[in-house]
Short mmCIF file of C-alpha atoms in Angstrom, two decimals:
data_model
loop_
_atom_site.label_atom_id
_atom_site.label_comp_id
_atom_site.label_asym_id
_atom_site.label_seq_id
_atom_site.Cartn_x
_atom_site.Cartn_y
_atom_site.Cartn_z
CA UNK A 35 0.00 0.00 0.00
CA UNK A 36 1.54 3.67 -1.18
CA UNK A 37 2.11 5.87 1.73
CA UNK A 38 -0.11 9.00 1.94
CA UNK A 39 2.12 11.78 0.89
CA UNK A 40 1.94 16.09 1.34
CA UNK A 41 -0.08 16.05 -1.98
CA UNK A 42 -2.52 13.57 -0.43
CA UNK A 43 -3.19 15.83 2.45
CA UNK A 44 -3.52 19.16 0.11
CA UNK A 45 -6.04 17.56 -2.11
CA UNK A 46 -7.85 15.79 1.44
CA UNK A 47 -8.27 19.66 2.69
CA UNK A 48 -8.71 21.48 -0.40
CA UNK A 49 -5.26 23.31 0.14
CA UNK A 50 -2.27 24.07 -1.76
CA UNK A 51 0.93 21.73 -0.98
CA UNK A 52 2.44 25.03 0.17
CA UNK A 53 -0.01 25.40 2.83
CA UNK A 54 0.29 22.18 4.06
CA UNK A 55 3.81 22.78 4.09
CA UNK A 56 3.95 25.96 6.36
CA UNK A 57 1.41 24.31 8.52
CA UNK A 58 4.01 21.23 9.37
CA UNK A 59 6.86 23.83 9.59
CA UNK A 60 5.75 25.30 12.14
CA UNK A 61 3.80 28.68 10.36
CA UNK A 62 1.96 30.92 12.24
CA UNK A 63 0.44 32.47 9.23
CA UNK A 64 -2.35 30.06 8.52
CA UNK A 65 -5.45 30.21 8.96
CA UNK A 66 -7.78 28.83 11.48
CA UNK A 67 -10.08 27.07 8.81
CA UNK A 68 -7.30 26.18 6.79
CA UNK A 69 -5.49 24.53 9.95
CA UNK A 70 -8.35 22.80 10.61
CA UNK A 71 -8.69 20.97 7.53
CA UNK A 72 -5.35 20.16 7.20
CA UNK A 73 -4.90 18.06 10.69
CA UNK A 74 -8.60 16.21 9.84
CA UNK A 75 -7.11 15.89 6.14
CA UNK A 76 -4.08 14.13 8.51
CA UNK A 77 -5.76 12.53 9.90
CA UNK A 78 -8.08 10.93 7.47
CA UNK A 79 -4.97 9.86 5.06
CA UNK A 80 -2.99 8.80 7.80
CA UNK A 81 0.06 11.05 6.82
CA UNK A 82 3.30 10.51 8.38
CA UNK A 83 5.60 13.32 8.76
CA UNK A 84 8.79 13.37 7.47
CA UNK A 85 11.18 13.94 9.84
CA UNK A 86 14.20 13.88 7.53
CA UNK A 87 12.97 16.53 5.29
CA UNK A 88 11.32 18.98 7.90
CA UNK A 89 14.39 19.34 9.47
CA UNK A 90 16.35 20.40 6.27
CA UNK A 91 13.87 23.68 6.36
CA UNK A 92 13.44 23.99 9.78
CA UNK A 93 17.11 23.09 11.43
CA UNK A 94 15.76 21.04 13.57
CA UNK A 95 16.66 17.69 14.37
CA UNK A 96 13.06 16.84 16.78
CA UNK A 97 14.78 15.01 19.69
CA UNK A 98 16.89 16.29 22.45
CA UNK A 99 19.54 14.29 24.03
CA UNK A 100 20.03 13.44 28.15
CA UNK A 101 23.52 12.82 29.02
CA UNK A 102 23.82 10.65 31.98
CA UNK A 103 27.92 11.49 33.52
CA UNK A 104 27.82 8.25 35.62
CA UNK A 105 28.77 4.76 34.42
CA UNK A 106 25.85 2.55 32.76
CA UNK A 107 24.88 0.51 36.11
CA UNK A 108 24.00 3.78 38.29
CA UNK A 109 21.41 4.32 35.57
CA UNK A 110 19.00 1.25 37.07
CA UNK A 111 20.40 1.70 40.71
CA UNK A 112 19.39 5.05 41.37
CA UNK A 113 15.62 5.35 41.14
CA UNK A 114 16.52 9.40 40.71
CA UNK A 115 17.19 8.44 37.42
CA UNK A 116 13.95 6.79 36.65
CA UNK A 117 11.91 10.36 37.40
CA UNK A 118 13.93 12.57 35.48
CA UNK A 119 13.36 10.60 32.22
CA UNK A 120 9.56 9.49 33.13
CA UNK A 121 9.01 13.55 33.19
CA UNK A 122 11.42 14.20 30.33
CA UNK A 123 9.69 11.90 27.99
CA UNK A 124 6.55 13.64 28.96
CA UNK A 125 7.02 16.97 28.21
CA UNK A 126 9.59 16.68 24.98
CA UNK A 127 6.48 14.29 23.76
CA UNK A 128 4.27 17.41 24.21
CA UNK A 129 5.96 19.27 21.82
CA UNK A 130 6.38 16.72 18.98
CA UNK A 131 10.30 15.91 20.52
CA UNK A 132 11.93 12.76 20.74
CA UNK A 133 14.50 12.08 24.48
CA UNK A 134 17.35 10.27 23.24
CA UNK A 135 19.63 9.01 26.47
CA UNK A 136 23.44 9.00 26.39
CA UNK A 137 25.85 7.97 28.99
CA UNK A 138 29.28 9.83 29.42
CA UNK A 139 30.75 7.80 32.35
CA UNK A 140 34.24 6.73 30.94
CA UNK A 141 36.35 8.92 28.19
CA UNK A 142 35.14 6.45 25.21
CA UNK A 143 31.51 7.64 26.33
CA UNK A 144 32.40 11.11 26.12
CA UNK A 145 33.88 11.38 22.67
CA UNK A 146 30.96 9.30 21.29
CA UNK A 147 28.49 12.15 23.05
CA UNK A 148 30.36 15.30 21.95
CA UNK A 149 30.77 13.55 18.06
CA UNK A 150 26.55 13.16 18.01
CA UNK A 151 26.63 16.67 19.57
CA UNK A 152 28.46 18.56 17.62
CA UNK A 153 27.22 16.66 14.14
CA UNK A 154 24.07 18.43 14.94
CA UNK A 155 21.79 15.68 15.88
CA UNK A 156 20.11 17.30 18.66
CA UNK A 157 17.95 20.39 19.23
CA UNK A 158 19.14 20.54 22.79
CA UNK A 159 21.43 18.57 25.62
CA UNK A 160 20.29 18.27 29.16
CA UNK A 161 23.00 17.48 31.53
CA UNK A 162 22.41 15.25 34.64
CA UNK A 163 25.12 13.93 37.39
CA UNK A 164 27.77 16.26 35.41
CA UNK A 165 31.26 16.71 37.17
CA UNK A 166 33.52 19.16 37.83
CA UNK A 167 36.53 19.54 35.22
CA UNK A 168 34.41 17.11 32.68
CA UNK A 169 35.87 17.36 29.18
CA UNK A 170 32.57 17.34 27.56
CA UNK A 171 31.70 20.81 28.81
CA UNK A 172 34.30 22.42 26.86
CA UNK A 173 32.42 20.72 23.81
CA UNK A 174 29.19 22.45 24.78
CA UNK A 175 29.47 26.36 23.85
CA UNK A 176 29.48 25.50 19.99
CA UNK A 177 26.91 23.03 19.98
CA UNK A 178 23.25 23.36 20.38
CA UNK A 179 21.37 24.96 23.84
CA UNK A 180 22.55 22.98 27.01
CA UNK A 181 21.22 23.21 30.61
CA UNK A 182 21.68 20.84 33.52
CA UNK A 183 19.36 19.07 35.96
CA UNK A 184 21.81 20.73 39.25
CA UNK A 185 24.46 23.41 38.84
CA UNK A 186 27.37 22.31 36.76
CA UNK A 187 30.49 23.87 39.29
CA UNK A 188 32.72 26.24 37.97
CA UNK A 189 30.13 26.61 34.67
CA UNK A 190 27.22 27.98 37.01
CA UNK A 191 26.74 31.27 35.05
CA UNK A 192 27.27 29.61 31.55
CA UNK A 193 24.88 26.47 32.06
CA UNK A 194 21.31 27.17 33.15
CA UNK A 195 20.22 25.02 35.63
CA UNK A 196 17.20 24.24 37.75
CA UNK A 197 18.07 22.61 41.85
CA UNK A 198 17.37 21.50 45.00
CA UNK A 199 18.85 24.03 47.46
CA UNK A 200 21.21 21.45 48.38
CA UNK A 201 23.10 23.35 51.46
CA UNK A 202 19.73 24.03 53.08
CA UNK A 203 18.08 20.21 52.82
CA UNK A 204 21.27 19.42 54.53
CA UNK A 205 20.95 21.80 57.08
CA UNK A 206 17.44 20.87 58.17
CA UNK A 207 18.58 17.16 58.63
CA UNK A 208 21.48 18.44 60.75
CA UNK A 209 19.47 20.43 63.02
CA UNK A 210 16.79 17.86 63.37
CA UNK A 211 19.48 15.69 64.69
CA UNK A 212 20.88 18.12 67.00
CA UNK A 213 17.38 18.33 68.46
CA UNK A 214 16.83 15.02 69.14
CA UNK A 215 20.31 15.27 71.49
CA UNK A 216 22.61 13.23 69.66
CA UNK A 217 26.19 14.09 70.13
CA UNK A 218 28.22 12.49 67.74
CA UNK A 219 27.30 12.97 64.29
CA UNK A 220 28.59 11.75 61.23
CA UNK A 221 28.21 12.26 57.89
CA UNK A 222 28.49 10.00 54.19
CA UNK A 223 28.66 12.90 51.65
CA UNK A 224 28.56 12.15 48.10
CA UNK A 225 31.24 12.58 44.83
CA UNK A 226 33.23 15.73 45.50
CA UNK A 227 33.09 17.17 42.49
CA UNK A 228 29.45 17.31 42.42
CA UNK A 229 27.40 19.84 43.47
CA UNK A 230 25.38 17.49 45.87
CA UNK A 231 28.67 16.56 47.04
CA UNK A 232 29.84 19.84 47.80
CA UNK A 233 26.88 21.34 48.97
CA UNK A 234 25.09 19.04 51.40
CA UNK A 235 28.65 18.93 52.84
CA UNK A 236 28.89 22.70 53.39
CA UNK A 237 24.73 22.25 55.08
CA UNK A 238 26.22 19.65 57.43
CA UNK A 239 29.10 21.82 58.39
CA UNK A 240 27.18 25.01 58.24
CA UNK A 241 25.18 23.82 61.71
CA UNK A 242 27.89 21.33 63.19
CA UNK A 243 31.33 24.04 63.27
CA UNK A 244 34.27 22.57 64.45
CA UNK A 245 32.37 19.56 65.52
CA UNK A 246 32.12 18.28 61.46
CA UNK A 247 35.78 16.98 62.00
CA UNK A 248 37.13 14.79 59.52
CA UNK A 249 36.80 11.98 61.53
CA UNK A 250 33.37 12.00 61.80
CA UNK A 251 32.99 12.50 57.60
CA UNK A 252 33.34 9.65 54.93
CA UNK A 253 32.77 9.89 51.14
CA UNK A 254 30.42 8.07 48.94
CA UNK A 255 29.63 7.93 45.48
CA UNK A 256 25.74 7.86 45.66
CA UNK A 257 25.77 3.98 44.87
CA UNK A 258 24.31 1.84 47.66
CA UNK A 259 28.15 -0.07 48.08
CA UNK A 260 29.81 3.14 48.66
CA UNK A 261 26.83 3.84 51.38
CA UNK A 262 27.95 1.02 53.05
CA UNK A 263 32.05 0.72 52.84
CA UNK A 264 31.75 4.63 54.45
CA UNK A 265 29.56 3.31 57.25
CA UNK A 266 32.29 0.87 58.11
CA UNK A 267 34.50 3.49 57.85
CA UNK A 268 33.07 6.08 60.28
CA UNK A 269 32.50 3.08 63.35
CA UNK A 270 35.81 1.80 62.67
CA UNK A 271 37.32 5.53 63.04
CA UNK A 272 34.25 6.55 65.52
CA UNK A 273 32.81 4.01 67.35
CA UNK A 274 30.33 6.15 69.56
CA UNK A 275 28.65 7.70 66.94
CA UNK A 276 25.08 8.00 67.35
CA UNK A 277 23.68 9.60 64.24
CA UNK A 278 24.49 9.99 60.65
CA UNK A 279 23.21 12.09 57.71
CA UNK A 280 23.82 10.48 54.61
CA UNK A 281 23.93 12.48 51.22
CA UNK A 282 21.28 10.20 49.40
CA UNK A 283 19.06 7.39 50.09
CA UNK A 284 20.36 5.11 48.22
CA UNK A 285 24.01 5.07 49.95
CA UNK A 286 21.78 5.80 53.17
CA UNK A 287 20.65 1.66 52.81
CA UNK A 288 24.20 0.62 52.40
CA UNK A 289 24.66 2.27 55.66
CA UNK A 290 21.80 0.76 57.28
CA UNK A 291 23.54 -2.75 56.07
CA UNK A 292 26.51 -2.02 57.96
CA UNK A 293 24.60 -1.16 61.13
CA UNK A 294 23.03 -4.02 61.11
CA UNK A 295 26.44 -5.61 60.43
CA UNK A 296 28.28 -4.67 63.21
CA UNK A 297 24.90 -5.04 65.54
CA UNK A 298 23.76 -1.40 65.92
CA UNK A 299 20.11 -0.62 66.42
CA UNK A 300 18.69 2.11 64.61
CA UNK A 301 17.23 4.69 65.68
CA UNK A 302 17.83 3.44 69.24
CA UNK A 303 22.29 3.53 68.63
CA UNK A 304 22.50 5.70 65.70
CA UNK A 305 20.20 7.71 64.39
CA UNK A 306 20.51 7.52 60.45
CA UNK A 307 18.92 10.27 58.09
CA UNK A 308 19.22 10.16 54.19
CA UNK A 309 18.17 12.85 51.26
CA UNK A 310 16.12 12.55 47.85
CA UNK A 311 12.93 10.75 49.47
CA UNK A 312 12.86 8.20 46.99
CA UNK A 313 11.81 5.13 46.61
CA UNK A 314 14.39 3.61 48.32
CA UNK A 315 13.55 5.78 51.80
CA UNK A 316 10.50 3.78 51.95
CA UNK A 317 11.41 -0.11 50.95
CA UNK A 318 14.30 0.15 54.03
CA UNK A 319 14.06 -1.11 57.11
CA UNK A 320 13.67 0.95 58.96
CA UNK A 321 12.07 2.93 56.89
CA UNK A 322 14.56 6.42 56.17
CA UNK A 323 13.70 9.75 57.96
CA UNK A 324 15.34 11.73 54.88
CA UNK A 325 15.13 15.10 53.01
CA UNK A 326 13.11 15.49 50.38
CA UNK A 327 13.72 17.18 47.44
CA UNK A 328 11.34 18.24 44.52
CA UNK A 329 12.87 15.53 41.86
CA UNK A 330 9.55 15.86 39.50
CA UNK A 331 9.13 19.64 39.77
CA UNK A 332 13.29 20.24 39.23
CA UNK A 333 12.95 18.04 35.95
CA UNK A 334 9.95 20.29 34.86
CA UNK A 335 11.92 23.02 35.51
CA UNK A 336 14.89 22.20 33.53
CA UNK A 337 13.08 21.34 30.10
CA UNK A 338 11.24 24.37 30.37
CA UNK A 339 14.83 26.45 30.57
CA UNK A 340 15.90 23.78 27.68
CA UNK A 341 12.55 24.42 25.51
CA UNK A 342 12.59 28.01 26.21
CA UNK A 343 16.45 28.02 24.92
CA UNK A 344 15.14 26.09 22.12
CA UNK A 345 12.41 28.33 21.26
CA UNK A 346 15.03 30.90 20.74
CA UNK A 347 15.45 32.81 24.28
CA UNK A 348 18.88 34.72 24.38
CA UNK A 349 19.06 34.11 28.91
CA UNK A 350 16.83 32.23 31.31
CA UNK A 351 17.36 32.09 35.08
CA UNK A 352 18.61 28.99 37.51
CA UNK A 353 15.45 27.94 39.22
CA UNK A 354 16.30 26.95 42.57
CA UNK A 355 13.62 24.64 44.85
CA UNK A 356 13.30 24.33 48.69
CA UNK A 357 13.94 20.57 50.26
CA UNK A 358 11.11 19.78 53.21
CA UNK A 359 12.45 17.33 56.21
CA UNK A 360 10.54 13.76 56.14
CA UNK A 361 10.21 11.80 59.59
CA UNK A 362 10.54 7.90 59.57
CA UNK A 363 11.35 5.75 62.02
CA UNK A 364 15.34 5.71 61.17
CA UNK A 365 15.42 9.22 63.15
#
């Protein structure tokens, strides 16, 4: 069976080919009853658009690419992950746009992502997990919009971004802790040369003082394993701690493993509080007193910088979201 083509549709609606044309293309200039009986002319022939040859008038390629700066397992670990696409898919399907997902977490990754980048296959890039120093940013500036999903350091004023206010989600766990009367608390930060890293760190500190020694603070890498080997870490180092904020959920239940490990009770011993409120805070046991931070509404935010970029808007501003405390029974 022959394919309905543009001529199809302009004889369906009693149009010129041209008009069809400027309708797909995006055309302002056409009118009401002409639009009308162009889509039910689509409709009615079943016309396909072509994506290949709209794009050689419009210079657009109709998909926008997610680059993912972890390695390929942290993609189905972290249930983070999971939202951000979910909502990305969503709203680039809105506008007729396509989410292709990329992973930059080794150099091989990297060059493959800046090659599709800069050979123009993408109407925008939308950064998630990105590093500090990573060599793809310097790829960025001649390529097409970018923002990121999280501040990218040192590139804060040159990358858009929408948050989490980081520094003050970590605070509020802090001081929650301090008002229960524990003494002796720890913390698991994350990467740091992440923002999250960096940030939740300074929170922690920002309440704590002197007492945030480095004894008392271990480093993850937001996977669940990491969670854990820095639990071990702080009661070999510390044995009296008695609570522990921990950078993300997910490394939170590695800690919870080693508690249980080395015969700990929690909350009753140590007191151990975690930050995302995902999935994970509510499938441990005990369930994760944590921080919870707007995952759904920071994805929204960042594809409408990235669309707004794409639309043609010469500056948008970093959107940044408050984090609310969550009470379990880990804290």
């Amino acid at each position: 069976m022959k394919r309905p083509t543009i001529h199809d549709v302009a004889a369906a609606a009693g149009v010129s080919r041209g008009t069809v044309s400027r309708l797909l293309n995006g055309d302002k200039y056409v009118s009401p009853a002409a639009r009308v009986a162009i889509e039910r002319a689509i409709s009615e022939t079943g016309y396909v658009v072509n994506r290949a040859a709209r794009s050689l008038v419009t210079q657009r390629t109709g998909s926008v690419v997610m680059v993912l700066s972890e390695p390929h397992e942290k993609l189905f670990e972290d249930p983070n992950y999971s939202t951000l696409i979910r909502v990305a898919i969503r709203m680039l399907a809105e506008r007729d746009l396509s989410l292709v997902m990329m992973m930059a977490g080794d150099e091989g990754d990297r060059e493959r992502v800046v090659r599709y980048v800069r050979g123009g296959h993408a109407d925008g890039v939308l950064l998630v997990s990105t590093h500090a120093g990573d060599p793809l940013l310097d790829a960025l500036p001649s390529g097409p919009p970018a923002v990121s999903c999280g501040p990218v350091i040192g590139r804060e004023s040159v990358i858009p971004y929408a948050a989490a206010d980081d520094r003050l989600g970590a605070r509020q766990m802090t001081e929650y802790f301090v008002g229960l009367g524990r003494k002796r608390i720890a913390m698991i930060t994350g990467p740091m040369d992440t923002p999250g890293g960096i940030q939740r760190l300074e929170g922690f500190a920002d309440v704590l003082g002197r007492k945030a020694t480095k004894r008392l603070i271990a480093h993850g890498d937001w996977t669940q394993a990491s969670g854990e080997r820095a639990m071990k870490e702080l009661l070999e180092r510390a044995p009296d701690i008695d609570a522990v904020f921990v950078a993300s959920d997910l490394m939170a239940a590695g800690a919870l493993a080693a508690l249980r490990a080395a015969g700990r009770r929690v909350p009753d011993d140590v007191a151990v509080g975690g930050f995302d409120d995902s999935s994970v805070a509510v499938s441990t046991h005990p369930p994760l007193t944590t921080i919870r931070q707007p995952l759904a509404q920071m994805a929204q935010e960042t594809l409408r910088l990235l669309l707004a970029l794409i639309d043609g808007a010469e500056h948008v501003e970093p959107v940044i979201l408050p984090t609310e405390l969550v009470i379990r029974e880990s804290a």
